[in-house]
CSV table of C-alpha atoms in Angstrom, one decimal:
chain,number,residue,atom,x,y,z
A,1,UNK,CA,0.0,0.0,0.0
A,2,UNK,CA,1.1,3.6,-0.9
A,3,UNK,CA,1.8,5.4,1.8
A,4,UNK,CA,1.1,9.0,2.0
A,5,UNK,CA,3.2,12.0,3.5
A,6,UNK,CA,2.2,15.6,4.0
A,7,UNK,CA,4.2,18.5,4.1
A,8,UNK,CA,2.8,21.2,5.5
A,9,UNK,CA,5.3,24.5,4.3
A,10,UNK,CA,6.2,27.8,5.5
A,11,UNK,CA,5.9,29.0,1.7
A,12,UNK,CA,5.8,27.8,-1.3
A,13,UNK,CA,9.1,26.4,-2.6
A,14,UNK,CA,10.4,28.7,-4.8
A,15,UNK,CA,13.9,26.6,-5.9
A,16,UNK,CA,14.8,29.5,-8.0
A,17,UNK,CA,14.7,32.4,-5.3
A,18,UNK,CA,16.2,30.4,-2.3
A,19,UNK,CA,18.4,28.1,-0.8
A,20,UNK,CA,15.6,27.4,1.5
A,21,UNK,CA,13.7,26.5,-1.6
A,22,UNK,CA,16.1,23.9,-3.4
A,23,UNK,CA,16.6,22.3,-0.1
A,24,UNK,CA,12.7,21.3,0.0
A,25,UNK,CA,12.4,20.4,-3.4
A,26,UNK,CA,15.5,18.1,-2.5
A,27,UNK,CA,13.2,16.4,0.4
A,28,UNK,CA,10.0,16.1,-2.4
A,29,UNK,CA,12.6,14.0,-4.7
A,30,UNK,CA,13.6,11.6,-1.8
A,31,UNK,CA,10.2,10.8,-1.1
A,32,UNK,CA,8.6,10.5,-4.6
A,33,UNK,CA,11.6,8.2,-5.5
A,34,UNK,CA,10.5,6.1,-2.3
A,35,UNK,CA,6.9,6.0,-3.8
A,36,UNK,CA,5.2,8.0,-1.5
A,37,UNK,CA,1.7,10.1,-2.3
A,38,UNK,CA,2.7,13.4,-1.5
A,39,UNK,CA,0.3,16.5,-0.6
A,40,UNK,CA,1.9,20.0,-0.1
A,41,UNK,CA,-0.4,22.1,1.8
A,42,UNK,CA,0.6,25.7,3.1
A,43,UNK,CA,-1.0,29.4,4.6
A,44,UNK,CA,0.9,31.3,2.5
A,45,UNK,CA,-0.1,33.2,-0.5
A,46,UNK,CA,2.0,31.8,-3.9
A,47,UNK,CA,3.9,34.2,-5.2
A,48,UNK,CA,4.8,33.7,-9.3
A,49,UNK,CA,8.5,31.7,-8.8
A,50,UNK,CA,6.5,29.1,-7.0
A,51,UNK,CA,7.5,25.9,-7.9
A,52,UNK,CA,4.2,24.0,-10.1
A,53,UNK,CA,4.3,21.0,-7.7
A,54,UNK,CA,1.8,19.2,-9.8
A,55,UNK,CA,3.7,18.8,-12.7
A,56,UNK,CA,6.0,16.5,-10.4
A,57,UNK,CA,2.8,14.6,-9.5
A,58,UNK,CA,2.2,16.5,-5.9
A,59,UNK,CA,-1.0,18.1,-4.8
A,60,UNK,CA,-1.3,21.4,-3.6
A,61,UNK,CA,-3.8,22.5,-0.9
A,62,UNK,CA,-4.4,25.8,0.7
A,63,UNK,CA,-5.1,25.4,4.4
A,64,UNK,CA,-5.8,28.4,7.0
A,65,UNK,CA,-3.9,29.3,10.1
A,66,UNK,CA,-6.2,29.2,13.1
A,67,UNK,CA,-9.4,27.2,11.9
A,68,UNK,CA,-10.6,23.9,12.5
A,69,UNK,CA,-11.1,23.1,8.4
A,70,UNK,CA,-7.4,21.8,9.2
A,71,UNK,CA,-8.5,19.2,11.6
A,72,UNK,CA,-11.0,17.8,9.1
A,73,UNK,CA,-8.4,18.1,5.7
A,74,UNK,CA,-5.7,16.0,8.1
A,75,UNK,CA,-7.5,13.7,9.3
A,76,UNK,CA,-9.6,12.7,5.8
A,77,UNK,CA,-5.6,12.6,4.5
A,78,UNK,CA,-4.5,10.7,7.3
A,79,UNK,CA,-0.8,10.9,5.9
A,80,UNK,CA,1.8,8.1,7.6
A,81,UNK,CA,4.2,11.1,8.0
A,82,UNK,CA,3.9,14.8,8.4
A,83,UNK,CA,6.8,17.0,7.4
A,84,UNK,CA,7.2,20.7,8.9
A,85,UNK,CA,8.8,23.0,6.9
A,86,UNK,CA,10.5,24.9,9.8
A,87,UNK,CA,9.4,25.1,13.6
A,88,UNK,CA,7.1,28.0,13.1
A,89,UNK,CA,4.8,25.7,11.2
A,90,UNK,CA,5.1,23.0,13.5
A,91,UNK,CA,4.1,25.7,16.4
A,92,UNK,CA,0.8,26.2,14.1
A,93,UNK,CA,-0.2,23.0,12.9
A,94,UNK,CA,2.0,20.6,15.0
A,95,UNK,CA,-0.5,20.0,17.7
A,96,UNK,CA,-3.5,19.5,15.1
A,97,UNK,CA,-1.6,16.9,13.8
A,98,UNK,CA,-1.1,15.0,16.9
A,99,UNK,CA,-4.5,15.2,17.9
A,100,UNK,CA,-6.1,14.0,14.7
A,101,UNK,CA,-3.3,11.0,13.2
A,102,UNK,CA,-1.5,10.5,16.8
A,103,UNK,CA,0.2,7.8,14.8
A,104,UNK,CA,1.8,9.6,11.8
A,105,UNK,CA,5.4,10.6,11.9
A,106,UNK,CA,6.4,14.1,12.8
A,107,UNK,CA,9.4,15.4,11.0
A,108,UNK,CA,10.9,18.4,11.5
A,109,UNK,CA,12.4,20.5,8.8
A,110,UNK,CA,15.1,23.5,10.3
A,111,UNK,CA,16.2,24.6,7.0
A,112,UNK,CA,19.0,26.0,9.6
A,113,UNK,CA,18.9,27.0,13.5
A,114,UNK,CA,16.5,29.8,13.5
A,115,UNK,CA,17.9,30.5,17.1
A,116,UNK,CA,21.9,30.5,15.6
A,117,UNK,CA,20.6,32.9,12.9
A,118,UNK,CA,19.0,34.8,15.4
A,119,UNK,CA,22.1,34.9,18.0
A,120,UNK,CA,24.4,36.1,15.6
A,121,UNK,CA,22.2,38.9,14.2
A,122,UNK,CA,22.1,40.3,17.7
A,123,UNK,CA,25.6,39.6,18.9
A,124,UNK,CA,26.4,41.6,15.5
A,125,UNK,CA,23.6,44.1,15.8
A,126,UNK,CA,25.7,44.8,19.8
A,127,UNK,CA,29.3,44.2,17.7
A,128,UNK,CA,29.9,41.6,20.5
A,129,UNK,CA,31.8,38.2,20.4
A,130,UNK,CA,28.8,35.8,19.5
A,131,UNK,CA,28.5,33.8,22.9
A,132,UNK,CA,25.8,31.5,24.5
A,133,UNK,CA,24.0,34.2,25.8
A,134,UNK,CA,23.3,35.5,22.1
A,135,UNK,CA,22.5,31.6,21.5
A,136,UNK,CA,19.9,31.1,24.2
A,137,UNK,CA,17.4,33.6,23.0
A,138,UNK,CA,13.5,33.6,23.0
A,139,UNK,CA,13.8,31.8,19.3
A,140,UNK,CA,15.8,29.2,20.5
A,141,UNK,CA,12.7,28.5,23.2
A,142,UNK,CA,10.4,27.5,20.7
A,143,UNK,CA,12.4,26.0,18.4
A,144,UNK,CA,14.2,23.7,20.6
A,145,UNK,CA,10.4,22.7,21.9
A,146,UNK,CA,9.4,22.3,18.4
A,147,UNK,CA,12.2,19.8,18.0
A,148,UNK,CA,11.2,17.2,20.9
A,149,UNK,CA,8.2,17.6,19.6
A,150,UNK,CA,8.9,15.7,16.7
A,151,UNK,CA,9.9,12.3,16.3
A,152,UNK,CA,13.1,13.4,14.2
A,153,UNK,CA,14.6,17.0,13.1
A,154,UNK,CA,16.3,17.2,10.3
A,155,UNK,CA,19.8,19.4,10.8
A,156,UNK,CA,21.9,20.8,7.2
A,157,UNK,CA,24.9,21.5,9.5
A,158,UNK,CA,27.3,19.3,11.2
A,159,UNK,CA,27.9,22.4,13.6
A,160,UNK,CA,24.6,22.7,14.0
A,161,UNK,CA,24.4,19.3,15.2
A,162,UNK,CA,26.7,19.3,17.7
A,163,UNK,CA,25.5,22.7,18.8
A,164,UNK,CA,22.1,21.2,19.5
A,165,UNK,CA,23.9,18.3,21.4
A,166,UNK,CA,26.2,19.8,23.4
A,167,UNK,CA,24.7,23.1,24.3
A,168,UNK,CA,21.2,22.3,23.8
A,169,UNK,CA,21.7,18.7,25.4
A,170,UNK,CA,19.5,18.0,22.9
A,171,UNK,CA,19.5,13.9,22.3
A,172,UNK,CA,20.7,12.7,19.3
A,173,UNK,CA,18.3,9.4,19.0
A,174,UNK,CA,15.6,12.9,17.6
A,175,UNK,CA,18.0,14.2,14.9
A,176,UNK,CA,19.6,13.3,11.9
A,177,UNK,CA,22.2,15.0,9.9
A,178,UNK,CA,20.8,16.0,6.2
A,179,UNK,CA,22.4,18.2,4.4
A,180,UNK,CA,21.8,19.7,0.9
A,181,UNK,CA,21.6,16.3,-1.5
A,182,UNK,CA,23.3,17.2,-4.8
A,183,UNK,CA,24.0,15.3,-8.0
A,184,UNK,CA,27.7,14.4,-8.8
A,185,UNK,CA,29.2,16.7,-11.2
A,186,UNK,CA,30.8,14.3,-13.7
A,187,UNK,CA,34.5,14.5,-15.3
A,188,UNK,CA,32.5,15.6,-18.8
A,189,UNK,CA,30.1,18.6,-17.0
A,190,UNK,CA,33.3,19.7,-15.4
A,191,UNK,CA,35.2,20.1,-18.8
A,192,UNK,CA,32.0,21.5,-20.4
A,193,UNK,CA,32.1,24.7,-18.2
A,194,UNK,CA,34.0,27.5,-19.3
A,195,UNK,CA,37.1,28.2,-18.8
A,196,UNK,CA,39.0,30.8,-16.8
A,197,UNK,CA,39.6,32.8,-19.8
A,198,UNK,CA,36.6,33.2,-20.9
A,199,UNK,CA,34.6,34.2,-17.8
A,200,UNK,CA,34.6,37.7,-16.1
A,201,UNK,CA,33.4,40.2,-13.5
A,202,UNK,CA,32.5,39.1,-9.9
A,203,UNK,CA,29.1,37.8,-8.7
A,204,UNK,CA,27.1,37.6,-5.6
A,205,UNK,CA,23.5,36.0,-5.7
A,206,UNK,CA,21.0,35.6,-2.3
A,207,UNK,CA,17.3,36.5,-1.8
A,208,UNK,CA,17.6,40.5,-0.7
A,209,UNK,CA,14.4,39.2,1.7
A,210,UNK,CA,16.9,37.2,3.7
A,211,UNK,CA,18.7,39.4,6.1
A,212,UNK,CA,22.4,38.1,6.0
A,213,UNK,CA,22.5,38.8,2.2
A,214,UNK,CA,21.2,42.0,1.6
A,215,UNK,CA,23.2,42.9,4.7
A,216,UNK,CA,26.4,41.1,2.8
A,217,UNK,CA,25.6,43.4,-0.3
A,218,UNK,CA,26.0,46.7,2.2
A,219,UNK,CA,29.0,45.3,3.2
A,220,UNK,CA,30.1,44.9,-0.5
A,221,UNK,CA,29.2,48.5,-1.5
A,222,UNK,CA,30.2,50.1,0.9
A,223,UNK,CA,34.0,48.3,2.6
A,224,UNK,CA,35.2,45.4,0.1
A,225,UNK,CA,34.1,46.0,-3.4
A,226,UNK,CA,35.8,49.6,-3.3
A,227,UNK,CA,39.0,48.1,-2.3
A,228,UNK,CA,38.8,45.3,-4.9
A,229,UNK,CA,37.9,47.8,-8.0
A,230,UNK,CA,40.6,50.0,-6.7
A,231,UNK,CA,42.8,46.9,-8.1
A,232,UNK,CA,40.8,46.0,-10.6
A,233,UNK,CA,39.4,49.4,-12.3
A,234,UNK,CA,37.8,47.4,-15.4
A,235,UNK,CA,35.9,44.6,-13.2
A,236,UNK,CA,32.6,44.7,-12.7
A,237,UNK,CA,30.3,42.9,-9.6
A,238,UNK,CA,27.0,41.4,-10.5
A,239,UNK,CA,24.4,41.7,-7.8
A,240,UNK,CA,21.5,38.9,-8.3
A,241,UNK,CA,18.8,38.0,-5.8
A,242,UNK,CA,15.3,37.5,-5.8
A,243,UNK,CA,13.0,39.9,-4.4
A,244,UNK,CA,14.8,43.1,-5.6
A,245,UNK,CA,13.3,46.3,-4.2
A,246,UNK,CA,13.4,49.9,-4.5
A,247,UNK,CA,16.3,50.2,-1.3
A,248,UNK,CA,18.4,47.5,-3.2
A,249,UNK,CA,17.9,49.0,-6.6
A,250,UNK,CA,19.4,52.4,-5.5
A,251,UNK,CA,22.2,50.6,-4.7
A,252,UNK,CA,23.1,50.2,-8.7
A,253,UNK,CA,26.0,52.0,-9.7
A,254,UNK,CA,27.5,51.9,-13.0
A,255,UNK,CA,30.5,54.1,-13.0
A,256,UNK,CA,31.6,51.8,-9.9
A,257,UNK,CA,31.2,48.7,-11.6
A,258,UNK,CA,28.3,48.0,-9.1
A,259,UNK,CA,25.3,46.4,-10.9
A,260,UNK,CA,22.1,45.1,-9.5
A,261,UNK,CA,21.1,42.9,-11.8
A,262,UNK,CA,17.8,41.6,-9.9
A,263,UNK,CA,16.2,37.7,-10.3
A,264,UNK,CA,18.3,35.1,-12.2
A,265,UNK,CA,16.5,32.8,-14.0
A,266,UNK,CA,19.2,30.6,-15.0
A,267,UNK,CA,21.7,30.4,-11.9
A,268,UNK,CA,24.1,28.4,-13.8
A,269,UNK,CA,24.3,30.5,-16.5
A,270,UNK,CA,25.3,34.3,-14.8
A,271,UNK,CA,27.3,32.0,-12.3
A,272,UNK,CA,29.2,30.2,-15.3
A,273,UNK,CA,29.9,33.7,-16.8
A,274,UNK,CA,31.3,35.0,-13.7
A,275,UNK,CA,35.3,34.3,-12.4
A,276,UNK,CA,35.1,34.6,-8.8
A,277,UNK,CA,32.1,34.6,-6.0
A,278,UNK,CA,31.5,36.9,-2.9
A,279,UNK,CA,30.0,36.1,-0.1
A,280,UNK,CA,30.7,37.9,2.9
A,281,UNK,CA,27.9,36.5,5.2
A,282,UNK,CA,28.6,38.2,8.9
A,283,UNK,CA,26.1,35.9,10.5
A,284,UNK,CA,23.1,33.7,9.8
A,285,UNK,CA,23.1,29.5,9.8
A,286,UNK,CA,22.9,26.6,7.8
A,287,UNK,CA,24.7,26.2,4.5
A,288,UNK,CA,24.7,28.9,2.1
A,289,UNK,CA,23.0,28.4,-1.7
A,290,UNK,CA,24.8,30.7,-3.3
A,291,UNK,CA,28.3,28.5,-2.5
A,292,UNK,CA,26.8,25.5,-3.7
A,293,UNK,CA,26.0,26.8,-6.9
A,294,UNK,CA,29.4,28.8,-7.5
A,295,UNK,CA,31.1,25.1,-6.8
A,296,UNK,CA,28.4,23.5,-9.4
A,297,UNK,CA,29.3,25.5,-11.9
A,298,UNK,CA,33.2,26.0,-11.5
A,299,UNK,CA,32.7,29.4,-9.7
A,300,UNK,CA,35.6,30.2,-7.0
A,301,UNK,CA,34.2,31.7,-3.6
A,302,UNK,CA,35.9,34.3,-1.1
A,303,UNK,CA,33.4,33.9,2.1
A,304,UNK,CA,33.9,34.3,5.9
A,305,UNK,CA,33.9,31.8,8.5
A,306,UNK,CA,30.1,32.0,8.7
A,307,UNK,CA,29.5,31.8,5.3
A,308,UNK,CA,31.5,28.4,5.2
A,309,UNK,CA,30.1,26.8,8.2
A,310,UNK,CA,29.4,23.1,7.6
A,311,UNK,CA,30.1,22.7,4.0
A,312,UNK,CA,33.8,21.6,2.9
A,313,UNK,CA,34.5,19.3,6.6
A,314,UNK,CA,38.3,18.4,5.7
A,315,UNK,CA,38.0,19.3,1.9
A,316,UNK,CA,40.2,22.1,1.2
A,317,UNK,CA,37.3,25.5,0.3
A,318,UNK,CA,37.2,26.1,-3.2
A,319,UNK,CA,38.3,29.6,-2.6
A,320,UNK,CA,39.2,31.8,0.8
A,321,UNK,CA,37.8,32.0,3.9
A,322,UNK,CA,38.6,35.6,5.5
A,323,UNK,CA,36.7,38.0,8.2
A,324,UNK,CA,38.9,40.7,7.2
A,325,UNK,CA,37.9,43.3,4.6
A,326,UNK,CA,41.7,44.0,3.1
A,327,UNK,CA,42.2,40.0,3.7
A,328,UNK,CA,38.8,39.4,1.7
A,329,UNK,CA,39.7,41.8,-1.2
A,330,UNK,CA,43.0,40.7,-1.7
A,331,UNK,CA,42.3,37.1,-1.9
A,332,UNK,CA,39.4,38.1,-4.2
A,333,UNK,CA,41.8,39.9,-6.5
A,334,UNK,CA,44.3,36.8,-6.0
A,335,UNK,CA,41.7,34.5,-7.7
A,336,UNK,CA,40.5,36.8,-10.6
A,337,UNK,CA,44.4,37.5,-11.7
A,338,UNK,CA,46.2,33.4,-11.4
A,339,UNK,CA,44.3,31.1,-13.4
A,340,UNK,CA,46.5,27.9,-11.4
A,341,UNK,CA,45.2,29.4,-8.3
A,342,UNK,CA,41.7,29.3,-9.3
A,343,UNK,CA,41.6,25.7,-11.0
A,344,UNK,CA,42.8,24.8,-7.9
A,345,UNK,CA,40.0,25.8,-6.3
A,346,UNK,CA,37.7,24.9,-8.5
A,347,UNK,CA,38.6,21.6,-8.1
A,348,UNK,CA,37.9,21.8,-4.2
A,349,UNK,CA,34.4,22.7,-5.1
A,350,UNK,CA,33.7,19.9,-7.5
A,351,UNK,CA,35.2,17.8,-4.9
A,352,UNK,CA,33.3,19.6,-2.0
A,353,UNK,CA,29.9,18.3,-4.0
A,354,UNK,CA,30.8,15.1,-4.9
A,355,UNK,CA,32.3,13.6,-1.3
A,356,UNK,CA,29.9,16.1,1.1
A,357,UNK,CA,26.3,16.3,-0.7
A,358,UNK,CA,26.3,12.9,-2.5
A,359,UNK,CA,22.1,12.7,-3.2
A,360,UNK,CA,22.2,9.0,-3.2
A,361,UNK,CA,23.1,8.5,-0.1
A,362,UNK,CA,21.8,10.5,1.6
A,363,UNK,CA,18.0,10.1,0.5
A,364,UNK,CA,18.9,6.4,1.0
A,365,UNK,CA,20.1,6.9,4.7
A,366,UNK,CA,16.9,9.5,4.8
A,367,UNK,CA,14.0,6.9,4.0
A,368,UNK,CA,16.0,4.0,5.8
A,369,UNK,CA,16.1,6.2,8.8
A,370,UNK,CA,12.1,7.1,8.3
A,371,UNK,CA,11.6,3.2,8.1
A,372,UNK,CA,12.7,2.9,11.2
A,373,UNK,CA,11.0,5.3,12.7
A,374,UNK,CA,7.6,3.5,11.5
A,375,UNK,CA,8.3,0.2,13.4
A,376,UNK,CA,9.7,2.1,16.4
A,377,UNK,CA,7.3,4.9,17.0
A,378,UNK,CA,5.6,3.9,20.3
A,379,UNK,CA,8.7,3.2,22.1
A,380,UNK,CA,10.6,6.5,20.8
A,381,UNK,CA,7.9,8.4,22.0
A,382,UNK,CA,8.2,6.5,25.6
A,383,UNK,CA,11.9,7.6,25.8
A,384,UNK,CA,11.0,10.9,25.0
A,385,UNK,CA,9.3,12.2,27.7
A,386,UNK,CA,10.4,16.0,27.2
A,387,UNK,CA,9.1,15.3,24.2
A,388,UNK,CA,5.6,14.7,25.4
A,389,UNK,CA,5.6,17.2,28.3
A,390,UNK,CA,6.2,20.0,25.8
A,391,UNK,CA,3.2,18.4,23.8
A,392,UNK,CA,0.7,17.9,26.7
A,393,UNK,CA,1.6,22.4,27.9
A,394,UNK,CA,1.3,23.0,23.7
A,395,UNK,CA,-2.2,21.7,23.6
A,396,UNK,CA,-3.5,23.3,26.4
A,397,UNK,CA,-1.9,26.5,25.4
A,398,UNK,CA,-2.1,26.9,22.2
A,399,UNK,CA,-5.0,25.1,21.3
A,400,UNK,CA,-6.7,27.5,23.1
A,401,UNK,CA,-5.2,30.3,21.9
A,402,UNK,CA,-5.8,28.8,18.3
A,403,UNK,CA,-9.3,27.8,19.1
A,404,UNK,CA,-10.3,31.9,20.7
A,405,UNK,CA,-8.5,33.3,16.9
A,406,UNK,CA,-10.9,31.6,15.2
A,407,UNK,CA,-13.7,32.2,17.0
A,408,UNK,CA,-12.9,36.1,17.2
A,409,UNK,CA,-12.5,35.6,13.5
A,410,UNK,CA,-15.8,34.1,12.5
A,411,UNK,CA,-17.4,37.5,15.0
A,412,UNK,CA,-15.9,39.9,12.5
């Protein structure tokens, strides 16, 4: 018998405008291949880059935050295993779930530590060391909750696994290390992209509504790019990102070689075009997109330490890794001038993809680990019993909460 899993988003993916939305188009492929009915349901409004779900055979709904109509769609589903695209939706629908298919899986989706995100915003909002105090904020409440919650979370970083173990204390049996799962680039892509010679200009790519990026093209306007064009008078540095509005737009300036260039719609083709990558993240989580797709297509990175969290372990970066702005513009300019240094590392990157993000094994280990979780569900549960004390205060708190929403709403 088919079995049936529901995923209940955030948003809509949109794998063209975010990291965020590759990674769950990545999750819908695992599942599919393991022959599982798949419904997408979400709150949010779809915007045009959504992602046509139904021309990969999954079926959209629209569901309502704060109504009961969810209780009756999830229970007529009655899906094996319910995925939450981030904790915030497992804060909304989570307890729903339980109450009407007690028995279905709960997965959690992080995308990245919401909290870790959060910490270092503030630690760098202050200019302050990041320290546990920035970690163990009010985000990091609800989304550590939201993780016991579930039966497993799903975590894109080694550092953020060991982060939730050993500061959290959170036990590993509920998480499992998934990161981005990428195809292998093969010896004939790799000699298919072009060559050193015939690229130019920088690039930097990110959705401007994500925080760490549009705050990484600031940083680029206004402290590294004019020390890297001061080297390089005839280079150019091509902004792209989703979401482009009027604040980043002003930002466009030609006579410095600084051009917004607004929504790609072919990422592998502005990226092949370009010689080097920025990315001077100065805090957020997870694993960054935008590296990924420079070592895809052949493109060297200069990040910072941030920015490379979690993604080459003890592969070489396909680039530089420097906080410093001189440091950062001077490796930049090292990689756009010595084409040995840059094959170099560009061969990290393909390397970096093909040992780190290998896609069939991870959705293997993925479904295998699921599996598991199918025949062992009662007594995981039992040795979880943070788990089911943050359930039993969830219900009785925001169920109620949920439950007045609605009925204020239906009075108006």
């Amino acid at each position: 018998m088919q079995k049936h899993l529901l995923i209940i988003g955030f948003v809509w993916p949109e794998p063209k405008s975010s990291a965020a939305g590759s990674r769950m188009m990545q999750l819908i492929e695992a599942f599919l291949l393991a022959k599982y009915q798949i419904t997408f349901a979400t709150a949010c409004a779809k915007s045009d880059n959504a992602f046509n779900l139904e021309s990969i055979g999954v079926s959209q709904v629209s569901i309502e935050l704060n109504s009961s109509s969810f209780d009756d769609f999830v229970k007529a589903l009655n899906p094996e295993v319910v995925l939450f695209d981030r904790f915030m939706t497992e804060e909304q629908f989570g307890w729903r779930v339980a109450e009407q298919c007690p028995n279905a899986i709960r997965i959690l989706d992080t995308e990245d530590l919401h909290c870790l995100r959060r910490g270092r915003e503030q630690a760098y909002k202050e200019q302050l060391p990041f320290e546990k105090k920035h970690l163990f904020n009010d985000t990091s409440k609800r989304e550590i909750a939201s993780i016991y919650r579930c039966d497993l979370s799903l975590i894109i970083s080694e550092v953020e696994i060991e982060i939730l173990k050993n500061d959290f204390k959170v036990d590993k049996s509920i998480l499992m290390y998934l990161p981005f799962m990428l195809s292998e680039i093969s010896i004939e892509e790799i000699k298919s992209l072009p060559k050193f010679n015939k690229r130019k200009h920088f690039i930097t790519i990110g959705n401007f509504l994500h925080k760490p990026n549009y705050n990484a093209v600031l940083y680029l306007k206004e402290t590294i790019w004019p020390l890297i064009k001061k080297k390089l008078p005839e280079a150019e540095l091509h902004i792209y990102g989703a979401y482009c509005s009027n604040k980043i737009s002003q930002l466009n300036n030609e006579k410095q070689g600084f051009l917004i260039k607004g929504f790609a719609y072919d990422v592998n083709q502005v990226m092949q075009c370009a010689k080097v990558c920025l990315a001077p993240i100065r805090f957020g989580a997870g694993l960054k997109g935008k590296l990924v797709d420079a070592m895809q297509n052949g493109t060297p990175c200069v990040t910072t330490t941030v920015g490379a969290e979690g993604m080459f372990g003890d592969i070489e970066a396909n680039g530089f890794i420097e906080g410093i702005p001189e440091a950062f513009a001077n490796k930049a300019v090292q990689l756009y001038q010595n084409e040995t240094l840059w094959k170099e590392k560009q061969q990290n990157g393909f390397q970096t993809i093909n040992n780190r993000f290998n896609k069939q094994y991870f959705q293997k280990e993925f479904i295998e680990q699921v599996e598991i979780i199918s025949l062992e569900l009662n007594d995981r549960r039992l040795h979880n019993f943070t788990g089911q004390m943050l359930q039993h205060h969830i219900l009785n708190s925001t169920k109620f909460m949920s439950k007045w929403i609605e009925e204020k709403n239906m009075k108006q």
